[in-house]
mmCIF file of C-alpha atoms and ligand atoms in Angstrom:
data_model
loop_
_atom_site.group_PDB
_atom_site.id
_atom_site.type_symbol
_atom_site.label_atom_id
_atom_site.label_comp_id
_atom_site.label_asym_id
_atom_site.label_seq_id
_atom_site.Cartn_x
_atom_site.Cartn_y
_atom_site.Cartn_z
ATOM 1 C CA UNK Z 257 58.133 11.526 -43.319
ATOM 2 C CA UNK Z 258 55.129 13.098 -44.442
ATOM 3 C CA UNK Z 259 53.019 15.358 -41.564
ATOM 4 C CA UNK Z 260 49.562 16.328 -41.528
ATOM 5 C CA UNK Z 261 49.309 20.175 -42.785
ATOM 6 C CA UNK Z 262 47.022 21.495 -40.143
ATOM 7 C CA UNK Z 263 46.570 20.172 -36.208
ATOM 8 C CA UNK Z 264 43.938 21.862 -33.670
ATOM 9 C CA UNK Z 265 45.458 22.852 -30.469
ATOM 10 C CA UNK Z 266 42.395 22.755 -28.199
ATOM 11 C CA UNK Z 267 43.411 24.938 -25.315
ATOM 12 C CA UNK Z 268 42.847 23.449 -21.819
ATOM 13 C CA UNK Z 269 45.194 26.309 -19.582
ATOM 14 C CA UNK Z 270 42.357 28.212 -18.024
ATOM 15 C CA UNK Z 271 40.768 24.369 -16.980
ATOM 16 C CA UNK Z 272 43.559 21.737 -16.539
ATOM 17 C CA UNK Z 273 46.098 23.909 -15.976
ATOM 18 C CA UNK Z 274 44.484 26.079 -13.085
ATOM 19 C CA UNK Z 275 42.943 23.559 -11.631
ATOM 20 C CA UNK Z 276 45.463 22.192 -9.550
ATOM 21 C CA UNK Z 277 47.475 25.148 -8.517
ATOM 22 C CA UNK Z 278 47.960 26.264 -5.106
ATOM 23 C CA UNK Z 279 47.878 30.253 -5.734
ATOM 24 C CA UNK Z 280 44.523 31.419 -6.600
ATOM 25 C CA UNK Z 281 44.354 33.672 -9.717
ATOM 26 C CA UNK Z 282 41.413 36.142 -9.358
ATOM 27 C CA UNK Z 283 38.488 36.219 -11.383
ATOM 28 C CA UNK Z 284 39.430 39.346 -13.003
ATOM 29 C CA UNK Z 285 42.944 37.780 -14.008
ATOM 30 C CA UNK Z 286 41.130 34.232 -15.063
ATOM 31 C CA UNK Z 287 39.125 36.689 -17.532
ATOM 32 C CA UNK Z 288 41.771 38.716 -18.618
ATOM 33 C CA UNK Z 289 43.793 35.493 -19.262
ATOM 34 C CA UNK Z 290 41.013 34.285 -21.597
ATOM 35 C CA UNK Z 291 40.464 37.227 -23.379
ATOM 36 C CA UNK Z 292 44.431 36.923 -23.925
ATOM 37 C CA UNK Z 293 43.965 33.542 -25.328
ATOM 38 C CA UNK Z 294 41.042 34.106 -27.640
ATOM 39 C CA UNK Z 295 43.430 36.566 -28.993
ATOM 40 C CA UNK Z 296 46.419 33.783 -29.987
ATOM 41 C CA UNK Z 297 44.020 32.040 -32.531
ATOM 42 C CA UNK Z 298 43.570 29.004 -30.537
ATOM 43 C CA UNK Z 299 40.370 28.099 -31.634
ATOM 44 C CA UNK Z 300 39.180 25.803 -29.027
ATOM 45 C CA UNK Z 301 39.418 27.035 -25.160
ATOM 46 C CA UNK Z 302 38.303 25.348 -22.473
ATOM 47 C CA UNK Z 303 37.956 27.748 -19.661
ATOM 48 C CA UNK Z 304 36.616 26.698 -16.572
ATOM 49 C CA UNK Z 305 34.617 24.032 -15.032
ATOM 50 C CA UNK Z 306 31.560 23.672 -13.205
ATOM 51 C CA UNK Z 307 32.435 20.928 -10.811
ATOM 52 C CA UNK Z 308 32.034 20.743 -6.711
ATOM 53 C CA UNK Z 309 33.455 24.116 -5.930
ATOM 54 C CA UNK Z 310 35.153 22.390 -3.120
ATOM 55 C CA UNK Z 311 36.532 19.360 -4.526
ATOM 56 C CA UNK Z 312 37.900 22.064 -7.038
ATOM 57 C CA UNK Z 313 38.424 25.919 -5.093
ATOM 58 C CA UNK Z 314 40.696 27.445 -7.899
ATOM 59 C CA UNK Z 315 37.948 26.828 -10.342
ATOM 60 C CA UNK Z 316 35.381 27.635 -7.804
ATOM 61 C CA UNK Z 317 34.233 31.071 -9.991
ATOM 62 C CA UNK Z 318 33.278 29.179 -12.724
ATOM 63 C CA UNK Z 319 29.775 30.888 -13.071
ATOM 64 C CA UNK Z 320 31.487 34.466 -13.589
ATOM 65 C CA UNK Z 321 34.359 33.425 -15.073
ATOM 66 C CA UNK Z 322 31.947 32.264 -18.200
ATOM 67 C CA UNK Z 323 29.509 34.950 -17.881
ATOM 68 C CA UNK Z 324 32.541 37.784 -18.029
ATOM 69 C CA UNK Z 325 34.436 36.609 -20.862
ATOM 70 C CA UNK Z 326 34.511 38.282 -24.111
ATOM 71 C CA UNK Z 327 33.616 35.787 -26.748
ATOM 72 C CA UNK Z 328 35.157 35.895 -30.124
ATOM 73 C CA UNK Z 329 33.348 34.965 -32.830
ATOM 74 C CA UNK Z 330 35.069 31.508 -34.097
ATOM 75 C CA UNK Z 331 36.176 30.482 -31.394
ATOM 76 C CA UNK Z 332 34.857 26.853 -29.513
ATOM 77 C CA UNK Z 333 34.339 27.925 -25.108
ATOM 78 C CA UNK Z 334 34.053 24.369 -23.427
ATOM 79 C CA UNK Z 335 33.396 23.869 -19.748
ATOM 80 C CA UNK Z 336 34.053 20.562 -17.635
ATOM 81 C CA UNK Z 337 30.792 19.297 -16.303
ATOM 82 C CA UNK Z 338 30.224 16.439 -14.039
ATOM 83 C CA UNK Z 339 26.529 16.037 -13.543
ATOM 84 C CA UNK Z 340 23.466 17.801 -13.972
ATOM 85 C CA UNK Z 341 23.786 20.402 -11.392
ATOM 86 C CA UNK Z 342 27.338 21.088 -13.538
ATOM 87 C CA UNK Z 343 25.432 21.222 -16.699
ATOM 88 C CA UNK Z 344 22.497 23.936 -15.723
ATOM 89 C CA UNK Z 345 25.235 26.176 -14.633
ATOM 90 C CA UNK Z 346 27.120 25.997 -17.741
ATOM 91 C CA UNK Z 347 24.024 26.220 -19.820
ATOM 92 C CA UNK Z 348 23.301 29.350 -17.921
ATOM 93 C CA UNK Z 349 26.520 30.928 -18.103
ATOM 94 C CA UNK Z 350 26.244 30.005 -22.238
ATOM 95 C CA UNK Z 351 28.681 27.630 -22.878
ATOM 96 C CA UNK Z 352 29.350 26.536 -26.504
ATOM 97 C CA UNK Z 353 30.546 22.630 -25.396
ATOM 98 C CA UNK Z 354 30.216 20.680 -22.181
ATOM 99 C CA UNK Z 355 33.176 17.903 -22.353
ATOM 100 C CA UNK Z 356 32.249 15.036 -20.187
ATOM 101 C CA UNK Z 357 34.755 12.571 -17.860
ATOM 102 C CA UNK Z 358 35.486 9.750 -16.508
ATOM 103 C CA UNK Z 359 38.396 7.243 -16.039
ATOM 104 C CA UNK Z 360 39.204 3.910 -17.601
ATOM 105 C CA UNK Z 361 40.053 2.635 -13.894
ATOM 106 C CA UNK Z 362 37.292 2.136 -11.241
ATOM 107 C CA UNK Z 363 39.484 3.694 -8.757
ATOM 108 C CA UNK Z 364 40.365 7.311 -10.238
ATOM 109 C CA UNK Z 365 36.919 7.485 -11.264
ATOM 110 C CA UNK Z 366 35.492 6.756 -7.977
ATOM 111 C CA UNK Z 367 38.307 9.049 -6.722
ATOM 112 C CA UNK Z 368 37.589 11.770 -8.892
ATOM 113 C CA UNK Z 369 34.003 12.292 -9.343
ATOM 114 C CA UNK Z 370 32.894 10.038 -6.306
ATOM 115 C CA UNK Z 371 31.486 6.985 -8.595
ATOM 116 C CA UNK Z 372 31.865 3.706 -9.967
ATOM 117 C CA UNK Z 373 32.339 3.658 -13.934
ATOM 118 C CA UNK Z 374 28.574 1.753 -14.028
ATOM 119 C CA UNK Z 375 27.261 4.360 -11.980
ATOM 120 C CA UNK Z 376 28.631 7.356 -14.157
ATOM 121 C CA UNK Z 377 27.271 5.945 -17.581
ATOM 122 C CA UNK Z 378 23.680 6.957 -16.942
ATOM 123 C CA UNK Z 379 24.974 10.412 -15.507
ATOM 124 C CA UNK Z 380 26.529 11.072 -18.572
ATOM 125 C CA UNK Z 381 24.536 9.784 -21.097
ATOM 126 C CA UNK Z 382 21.597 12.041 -19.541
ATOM 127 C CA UNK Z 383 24.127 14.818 -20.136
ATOM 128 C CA UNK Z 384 25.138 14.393 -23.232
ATOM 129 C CA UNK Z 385 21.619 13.984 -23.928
ATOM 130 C CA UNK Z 386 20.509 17.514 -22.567
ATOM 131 C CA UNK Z 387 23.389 19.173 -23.941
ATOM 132 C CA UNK Z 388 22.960 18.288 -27.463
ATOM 133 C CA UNK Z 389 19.120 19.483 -27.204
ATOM 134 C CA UNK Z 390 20.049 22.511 -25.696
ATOM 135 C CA UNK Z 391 22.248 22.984 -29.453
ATOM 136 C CA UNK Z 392 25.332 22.521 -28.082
ATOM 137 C CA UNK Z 393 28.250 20.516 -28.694
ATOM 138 C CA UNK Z 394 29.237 17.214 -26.347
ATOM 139 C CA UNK Z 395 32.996 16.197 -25.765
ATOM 140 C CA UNK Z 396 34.371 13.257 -23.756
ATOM 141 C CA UNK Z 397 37.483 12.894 -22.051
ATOM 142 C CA UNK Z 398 38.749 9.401 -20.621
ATOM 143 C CA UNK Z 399 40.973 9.914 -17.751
ATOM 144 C CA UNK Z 400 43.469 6.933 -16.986
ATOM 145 C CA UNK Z 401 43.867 5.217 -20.539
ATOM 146 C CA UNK Z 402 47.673 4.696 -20.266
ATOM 147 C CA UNK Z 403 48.264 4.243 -17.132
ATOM 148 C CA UNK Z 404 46.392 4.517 -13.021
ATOM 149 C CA UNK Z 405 47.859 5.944 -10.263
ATOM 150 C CA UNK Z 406 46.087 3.796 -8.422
ATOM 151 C CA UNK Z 407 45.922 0.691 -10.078
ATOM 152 C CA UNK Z 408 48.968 0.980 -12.754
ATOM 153 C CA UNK Z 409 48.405 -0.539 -15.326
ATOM 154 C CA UNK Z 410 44.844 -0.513 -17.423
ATOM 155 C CA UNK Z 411 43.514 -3.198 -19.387
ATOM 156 C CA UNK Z 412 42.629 -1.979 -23.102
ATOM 157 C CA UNK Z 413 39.122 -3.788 -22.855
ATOM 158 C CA UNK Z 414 38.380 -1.240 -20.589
ATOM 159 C CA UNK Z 415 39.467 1.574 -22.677
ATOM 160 C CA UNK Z 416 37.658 -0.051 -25.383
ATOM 161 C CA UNK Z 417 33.985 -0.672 -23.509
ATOM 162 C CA UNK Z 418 33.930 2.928 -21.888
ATOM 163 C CA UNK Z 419 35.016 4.708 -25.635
ATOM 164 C CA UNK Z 420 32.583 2.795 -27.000
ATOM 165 C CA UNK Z 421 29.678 3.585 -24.280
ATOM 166 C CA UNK Z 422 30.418 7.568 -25.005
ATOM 167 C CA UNK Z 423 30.383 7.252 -28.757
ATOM 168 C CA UNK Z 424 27.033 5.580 -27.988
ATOM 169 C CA UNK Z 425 25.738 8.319 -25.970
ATOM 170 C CA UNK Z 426 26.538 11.020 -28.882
ATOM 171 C CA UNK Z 427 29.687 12.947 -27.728
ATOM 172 C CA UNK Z 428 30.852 14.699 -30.792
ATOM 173 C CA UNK Z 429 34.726 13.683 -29.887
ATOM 174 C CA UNK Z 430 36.655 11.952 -27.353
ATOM 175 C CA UNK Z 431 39.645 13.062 -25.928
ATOM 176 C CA UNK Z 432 42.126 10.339 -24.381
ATOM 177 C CA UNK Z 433 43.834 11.337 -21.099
ATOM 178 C CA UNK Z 434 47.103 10.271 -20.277
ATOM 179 C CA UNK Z 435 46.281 11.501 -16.544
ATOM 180 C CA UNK Z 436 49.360 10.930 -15.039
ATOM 181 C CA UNK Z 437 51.930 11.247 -18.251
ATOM 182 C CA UNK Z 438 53.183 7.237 -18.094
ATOM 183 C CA UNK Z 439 52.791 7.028 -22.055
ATOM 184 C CA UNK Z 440 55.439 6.147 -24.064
ATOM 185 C CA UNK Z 441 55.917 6.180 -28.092
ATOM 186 C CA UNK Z 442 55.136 2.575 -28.544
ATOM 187 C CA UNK Z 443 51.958 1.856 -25.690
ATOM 188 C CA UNK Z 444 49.981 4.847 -27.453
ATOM 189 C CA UNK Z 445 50.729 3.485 -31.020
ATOM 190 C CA UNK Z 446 48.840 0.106 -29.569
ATOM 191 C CA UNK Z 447 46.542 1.413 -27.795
ATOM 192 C CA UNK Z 448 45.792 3.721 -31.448
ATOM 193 C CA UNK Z 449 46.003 0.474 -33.461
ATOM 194 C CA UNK Z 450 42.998 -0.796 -31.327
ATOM 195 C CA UNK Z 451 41.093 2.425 -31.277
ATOM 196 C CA UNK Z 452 41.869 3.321 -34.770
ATOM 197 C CA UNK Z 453 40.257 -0.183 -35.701
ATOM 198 C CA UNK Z 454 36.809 1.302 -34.016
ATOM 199 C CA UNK Z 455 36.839 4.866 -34.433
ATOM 200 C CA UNK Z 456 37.500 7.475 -36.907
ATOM 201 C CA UNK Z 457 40.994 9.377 -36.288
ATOM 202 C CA UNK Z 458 39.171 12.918 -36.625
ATOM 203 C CA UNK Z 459 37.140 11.968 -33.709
ATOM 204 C CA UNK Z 460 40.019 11.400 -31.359
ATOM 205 C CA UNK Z 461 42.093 13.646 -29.474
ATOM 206 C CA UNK Z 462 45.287 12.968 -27.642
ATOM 207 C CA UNK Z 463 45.652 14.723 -24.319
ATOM 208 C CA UNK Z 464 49.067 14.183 -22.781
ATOM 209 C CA UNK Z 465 50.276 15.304 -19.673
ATOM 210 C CA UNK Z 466 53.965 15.769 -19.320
ATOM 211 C CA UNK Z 467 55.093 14.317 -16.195
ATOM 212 C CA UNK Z 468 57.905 12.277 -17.456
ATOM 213 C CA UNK Z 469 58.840 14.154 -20.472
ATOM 214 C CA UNK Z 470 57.600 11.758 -23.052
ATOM 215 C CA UNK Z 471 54.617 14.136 -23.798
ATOM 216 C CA UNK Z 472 55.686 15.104 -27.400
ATOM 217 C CA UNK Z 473 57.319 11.844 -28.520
ATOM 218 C CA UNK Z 474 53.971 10.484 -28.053
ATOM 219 C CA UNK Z 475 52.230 13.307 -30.027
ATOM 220 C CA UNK Z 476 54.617 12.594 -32.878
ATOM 221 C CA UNK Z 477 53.894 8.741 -32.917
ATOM 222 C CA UNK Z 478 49.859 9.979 -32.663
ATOM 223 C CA UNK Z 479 50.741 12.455 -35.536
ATOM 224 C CA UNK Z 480 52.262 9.031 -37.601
ATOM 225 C CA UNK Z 481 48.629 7.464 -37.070
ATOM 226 C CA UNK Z 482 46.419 10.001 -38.354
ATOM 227 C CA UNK Z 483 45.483 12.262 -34.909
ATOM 228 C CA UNK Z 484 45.349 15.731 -35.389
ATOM 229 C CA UNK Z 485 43.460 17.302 -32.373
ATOM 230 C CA UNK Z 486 45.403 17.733 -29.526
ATOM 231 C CA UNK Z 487 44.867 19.259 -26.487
ATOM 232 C CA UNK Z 488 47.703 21.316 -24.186
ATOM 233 C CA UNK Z 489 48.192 23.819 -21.434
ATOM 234 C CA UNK Z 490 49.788 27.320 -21.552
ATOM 235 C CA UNK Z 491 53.105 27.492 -20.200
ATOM 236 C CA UNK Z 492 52.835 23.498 -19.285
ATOM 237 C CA UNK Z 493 50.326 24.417 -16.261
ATOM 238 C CA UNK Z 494 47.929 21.382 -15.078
ATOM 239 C CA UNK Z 495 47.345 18.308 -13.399
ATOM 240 C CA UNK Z 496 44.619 16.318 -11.692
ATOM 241 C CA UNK Z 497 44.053 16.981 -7.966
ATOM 242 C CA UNK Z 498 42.846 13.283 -7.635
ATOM 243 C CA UNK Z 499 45.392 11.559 -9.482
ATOM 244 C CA UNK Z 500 48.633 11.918 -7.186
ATOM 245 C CA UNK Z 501 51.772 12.617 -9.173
ATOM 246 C CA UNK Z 502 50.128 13.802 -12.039
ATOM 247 C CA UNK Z 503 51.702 16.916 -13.450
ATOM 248 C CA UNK Z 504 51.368 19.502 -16.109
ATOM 249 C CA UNK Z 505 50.058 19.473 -19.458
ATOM 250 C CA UNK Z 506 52.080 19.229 -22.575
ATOM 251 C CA UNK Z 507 53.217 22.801 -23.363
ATOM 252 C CA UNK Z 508 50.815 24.403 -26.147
ATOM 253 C CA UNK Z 509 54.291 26.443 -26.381
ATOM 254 C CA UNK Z 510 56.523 23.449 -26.838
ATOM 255 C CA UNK Z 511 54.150 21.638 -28.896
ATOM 256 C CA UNK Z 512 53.894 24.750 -31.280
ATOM 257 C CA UNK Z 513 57.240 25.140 -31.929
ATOM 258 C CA UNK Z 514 57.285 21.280 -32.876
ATOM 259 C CA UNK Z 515 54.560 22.131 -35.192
ATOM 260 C CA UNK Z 516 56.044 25.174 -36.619
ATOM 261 C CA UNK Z 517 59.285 23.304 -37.694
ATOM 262 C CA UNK Z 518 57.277 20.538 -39.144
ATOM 263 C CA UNK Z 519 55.611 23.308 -41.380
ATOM 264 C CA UNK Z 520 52.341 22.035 -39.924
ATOM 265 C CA UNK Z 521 49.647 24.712 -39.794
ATOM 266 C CA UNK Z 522 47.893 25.753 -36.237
ATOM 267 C CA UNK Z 523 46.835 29.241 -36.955
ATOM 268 C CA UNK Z 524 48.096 30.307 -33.725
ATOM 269 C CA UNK Z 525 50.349 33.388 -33.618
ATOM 270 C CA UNK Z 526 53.665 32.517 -31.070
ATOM 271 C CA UNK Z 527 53.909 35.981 -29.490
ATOM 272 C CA UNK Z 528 50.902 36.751 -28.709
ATOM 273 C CA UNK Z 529 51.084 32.897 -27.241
ATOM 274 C CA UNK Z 530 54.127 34.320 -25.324
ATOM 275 C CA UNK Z 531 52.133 37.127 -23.915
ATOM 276 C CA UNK Z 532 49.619 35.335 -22.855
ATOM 277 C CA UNK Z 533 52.295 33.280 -21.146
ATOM 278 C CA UNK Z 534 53.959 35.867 -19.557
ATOM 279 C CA UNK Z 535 50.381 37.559 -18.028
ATOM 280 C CA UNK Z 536 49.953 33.998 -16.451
ATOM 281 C CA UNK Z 537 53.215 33.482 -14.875
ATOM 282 C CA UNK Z 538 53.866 36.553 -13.511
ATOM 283 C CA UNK Z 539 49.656 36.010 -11.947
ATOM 284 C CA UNK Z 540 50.999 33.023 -10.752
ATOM 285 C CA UNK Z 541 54.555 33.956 -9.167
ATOM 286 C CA UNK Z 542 56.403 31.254 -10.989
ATOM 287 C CA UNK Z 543 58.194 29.821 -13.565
ATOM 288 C CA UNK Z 544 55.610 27.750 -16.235
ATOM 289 C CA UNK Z 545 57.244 24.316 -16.731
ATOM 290 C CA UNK Z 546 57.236 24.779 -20.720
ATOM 291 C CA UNK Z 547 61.241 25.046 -21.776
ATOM 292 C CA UNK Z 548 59.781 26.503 -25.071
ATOM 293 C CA UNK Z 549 58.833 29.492 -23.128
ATOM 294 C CA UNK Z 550 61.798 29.661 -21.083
ATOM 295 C CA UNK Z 551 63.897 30.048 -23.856
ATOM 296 C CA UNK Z 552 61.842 33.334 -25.448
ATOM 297 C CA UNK Z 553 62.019 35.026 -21.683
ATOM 298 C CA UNK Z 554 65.864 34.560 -21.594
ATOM 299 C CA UNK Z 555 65.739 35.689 -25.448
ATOM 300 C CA UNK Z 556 63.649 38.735 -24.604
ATOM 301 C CA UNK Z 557 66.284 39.428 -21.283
ATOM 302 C CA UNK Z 558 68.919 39.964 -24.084
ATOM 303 C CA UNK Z 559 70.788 36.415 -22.077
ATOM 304 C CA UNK Z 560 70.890 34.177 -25.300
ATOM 305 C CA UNK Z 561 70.876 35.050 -28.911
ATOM 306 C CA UNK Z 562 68.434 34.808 -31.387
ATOM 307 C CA UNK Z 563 68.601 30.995 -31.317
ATOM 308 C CA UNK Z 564 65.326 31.208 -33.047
HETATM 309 P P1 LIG T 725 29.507 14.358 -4.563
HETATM 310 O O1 LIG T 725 29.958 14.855 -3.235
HETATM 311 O O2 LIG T 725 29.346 12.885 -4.761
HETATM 312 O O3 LIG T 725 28.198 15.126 -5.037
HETATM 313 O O4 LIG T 725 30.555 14.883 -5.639
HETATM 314 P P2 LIG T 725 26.685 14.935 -4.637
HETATM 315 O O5 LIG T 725 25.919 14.769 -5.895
HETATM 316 O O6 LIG T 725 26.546 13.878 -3.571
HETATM 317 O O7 LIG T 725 26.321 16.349 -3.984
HETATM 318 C C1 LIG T 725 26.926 16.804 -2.783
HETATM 319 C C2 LIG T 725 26.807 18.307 -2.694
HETATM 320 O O8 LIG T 725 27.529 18.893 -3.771
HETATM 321 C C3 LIG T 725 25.372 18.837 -2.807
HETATM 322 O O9 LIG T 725 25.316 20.014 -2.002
HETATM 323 C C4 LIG T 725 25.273 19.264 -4.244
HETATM 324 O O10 LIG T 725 24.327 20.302 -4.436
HETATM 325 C C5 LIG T 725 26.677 19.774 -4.508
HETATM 326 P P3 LIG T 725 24.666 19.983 -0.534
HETATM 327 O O11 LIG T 725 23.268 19.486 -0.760
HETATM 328 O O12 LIG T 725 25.513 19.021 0.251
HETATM 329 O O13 LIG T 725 24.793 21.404 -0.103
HETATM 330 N N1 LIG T 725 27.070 19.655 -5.935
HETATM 331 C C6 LIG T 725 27.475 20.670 -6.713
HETATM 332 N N2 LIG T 725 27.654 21.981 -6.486
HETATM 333 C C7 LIG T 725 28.058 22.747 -7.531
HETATM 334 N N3 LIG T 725 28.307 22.261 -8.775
HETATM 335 C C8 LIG T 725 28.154 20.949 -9.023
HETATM 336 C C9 LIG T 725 27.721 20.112 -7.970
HETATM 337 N N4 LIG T 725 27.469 18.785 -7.910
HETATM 338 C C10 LIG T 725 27.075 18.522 -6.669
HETATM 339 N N5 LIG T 725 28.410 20.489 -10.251
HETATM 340 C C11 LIG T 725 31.102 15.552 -7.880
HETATM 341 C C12 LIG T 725 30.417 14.520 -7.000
HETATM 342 C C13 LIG T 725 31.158 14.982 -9.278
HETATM 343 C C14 LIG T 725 30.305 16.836 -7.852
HETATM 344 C C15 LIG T 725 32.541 15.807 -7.310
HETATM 345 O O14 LIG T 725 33.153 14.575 -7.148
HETATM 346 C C16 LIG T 725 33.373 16.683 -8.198
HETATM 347 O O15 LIG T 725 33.087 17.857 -8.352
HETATM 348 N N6 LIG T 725 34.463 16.137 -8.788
HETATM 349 C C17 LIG T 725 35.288 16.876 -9.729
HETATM 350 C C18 LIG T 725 36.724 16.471 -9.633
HETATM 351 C C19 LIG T 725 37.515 17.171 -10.696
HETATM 352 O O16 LIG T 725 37.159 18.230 -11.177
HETATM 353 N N7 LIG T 725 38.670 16.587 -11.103
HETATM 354 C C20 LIG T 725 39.522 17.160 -12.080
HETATM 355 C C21 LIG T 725 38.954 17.180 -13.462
HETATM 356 S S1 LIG T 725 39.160 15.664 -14.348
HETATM 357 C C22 LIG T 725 40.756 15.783 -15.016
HETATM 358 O O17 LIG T 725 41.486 16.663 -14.684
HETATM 359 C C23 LIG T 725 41.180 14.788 -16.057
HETATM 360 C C24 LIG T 725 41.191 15.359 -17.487
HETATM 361 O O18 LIG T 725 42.013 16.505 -17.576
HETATM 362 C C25 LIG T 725 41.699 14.291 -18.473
HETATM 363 C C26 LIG T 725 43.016 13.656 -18.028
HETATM 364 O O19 LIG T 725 44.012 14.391 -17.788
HETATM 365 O O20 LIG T 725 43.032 12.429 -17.934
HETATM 366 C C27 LIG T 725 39.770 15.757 -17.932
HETATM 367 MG MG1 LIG T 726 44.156 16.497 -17.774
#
């Protein structure tokens, strides 16, 4: 088997993976946190987003969280936006990339951001729009595309019509949400078959949440088509507030320890990816879901050998 010899591991901790947790990390910490991460050499970090403060209170700092970070040169700082209130306050806080969302099922999207799928595309092809002229960089998540927690499953038609509607509108990449971690191995090498067919593989990203475990299997079979941009959480940390069930993130630990065996190249450095783990669990007063991680705490306790 032959693997690609470099993958992007777009960072979406400070985002995804705060955004659904009950205890709220401080502004200071949230800062602190992404200073920690710009330090790993993850290259892409998506930090915060400037959504409804209500419909989202951990990421409700958004604004200073942006403004008091310490950017390094190189690396990509994306913000969620939702509409064009979202947008001026990320443009004003200096963002590098606005990513864009919205579901593949009428009912998480109307859920989620309060609007039918034919009501969103103007919204964010008007963003898209002012992003790019205000020089920077568009990305576009769709939420839903294996699976709905309200509607099960999703017809491919409709992953098809909305990808193609945001390639349309100029986002410069599209990531494809497994919201609620249903994949398995052999749905997301159909549904890549399709998308493959339409779009070029270094425009897709996978993102895969790992409710059910099945989070880096699918990777793997997306590595076996071509993908090489995928997107993961810190310590396993995330979830969608309006998509019930939905749990964290795959690991960016786990999955770089998969890479690292596969001798695939990251450029990210896995202790100073541990230390930035360790800052955020002991913020958050619990144990992060990645097993990766788990295993280099017990290590560094001294209670298992160096099991590498
Ligand atoms: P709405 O209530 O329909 O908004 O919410 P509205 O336009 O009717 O405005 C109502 C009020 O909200 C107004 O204030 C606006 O000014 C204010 P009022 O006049 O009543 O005082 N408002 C805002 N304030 C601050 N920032 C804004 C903003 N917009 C309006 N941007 C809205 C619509 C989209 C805002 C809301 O539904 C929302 O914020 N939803 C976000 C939900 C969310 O963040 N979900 C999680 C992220 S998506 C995800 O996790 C999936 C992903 O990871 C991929 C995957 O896993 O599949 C990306
Ligand atoms: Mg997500």
């Amino acid at each position: 088997m032959k693997w690609p010899e470099k993958v992007t591991i777009k960072e979406v901790g400070p985002r995804d993976g705060l955004q659904n947790e009950k205890a709220y990390i401080s502004t200071e910490d949230k800062i602190a946190w992404i200073n920690q991460l710009s330090e790993t050499g993850l290259k892409h970090i998506e930090i915060t987003s400037f959504v409804h403060p209500k419909w989202i209170p951990a990421l409700s700092d958004a604004d200073a969280v942006a403004c008091g970070i310490r950017r390094k040169p190189g690396v990509t700082y994306t913000a969620l936006v939702p509409n064009h209130q979202g947008l001026e306050r990320a443009l004003k806080a200096d963002i590098d990339e606005a990513a864009v969302f919205m579901s593949a099922s009428e009912t998480h999207n109307r859920k989620n951001i309060n609007k039918t799928i034919n009501e969103t595309f103007p919204i964010l092809q008007d963003l898209v729009r002012e992003t790019v002229s205000a020089g920077k960089s568009s990305r576009g998540y769709i939420s839903t595309v294996f699976g709905c927690p309200y509607e099960g499953n999703v017809d491919i038609e409709q992953v098809i019509r909305v990808s193609e509607t945001l390639f349309e509108m100029g986002i410069s990449e599209l990531s494809l949400g497994d919201t609620i971690g249903v994949a398995n191995p052999p749905q997301v090498q159909e549904v890549l078959d399709v998308l493959l067919k339409r779009f070029p593989a270094d425009k897709l990203a996978m993102h895969f949440h790992d409710t059910r475990g099945t989070a880096l299997a699918n990777i793997l079979v997306s590595l076996e088509m071509g993908i090489t941009i995928f997107d993961s959480s810190l310590g396993g940390l995330g979830g969608c507030p309006y998509a019930p069930g939905a749990s964290g993130n795959v690991a960016t630990n786990d999955l770089l320890y998969m890479l690292l065996g596969m001798g695939t190249e990251t450029g990210v450095d896995q202790h100073k990816l541990f230390q930035a783990s360790q800052f955020i669990q002991e913020r958050l007063g619990k144990a992060l879901p990645s097993r990766t991680f788990q295993v280099e705490c017990s290590q560094q306790e001294g209670k298992l050998g160096n099991i590498v």
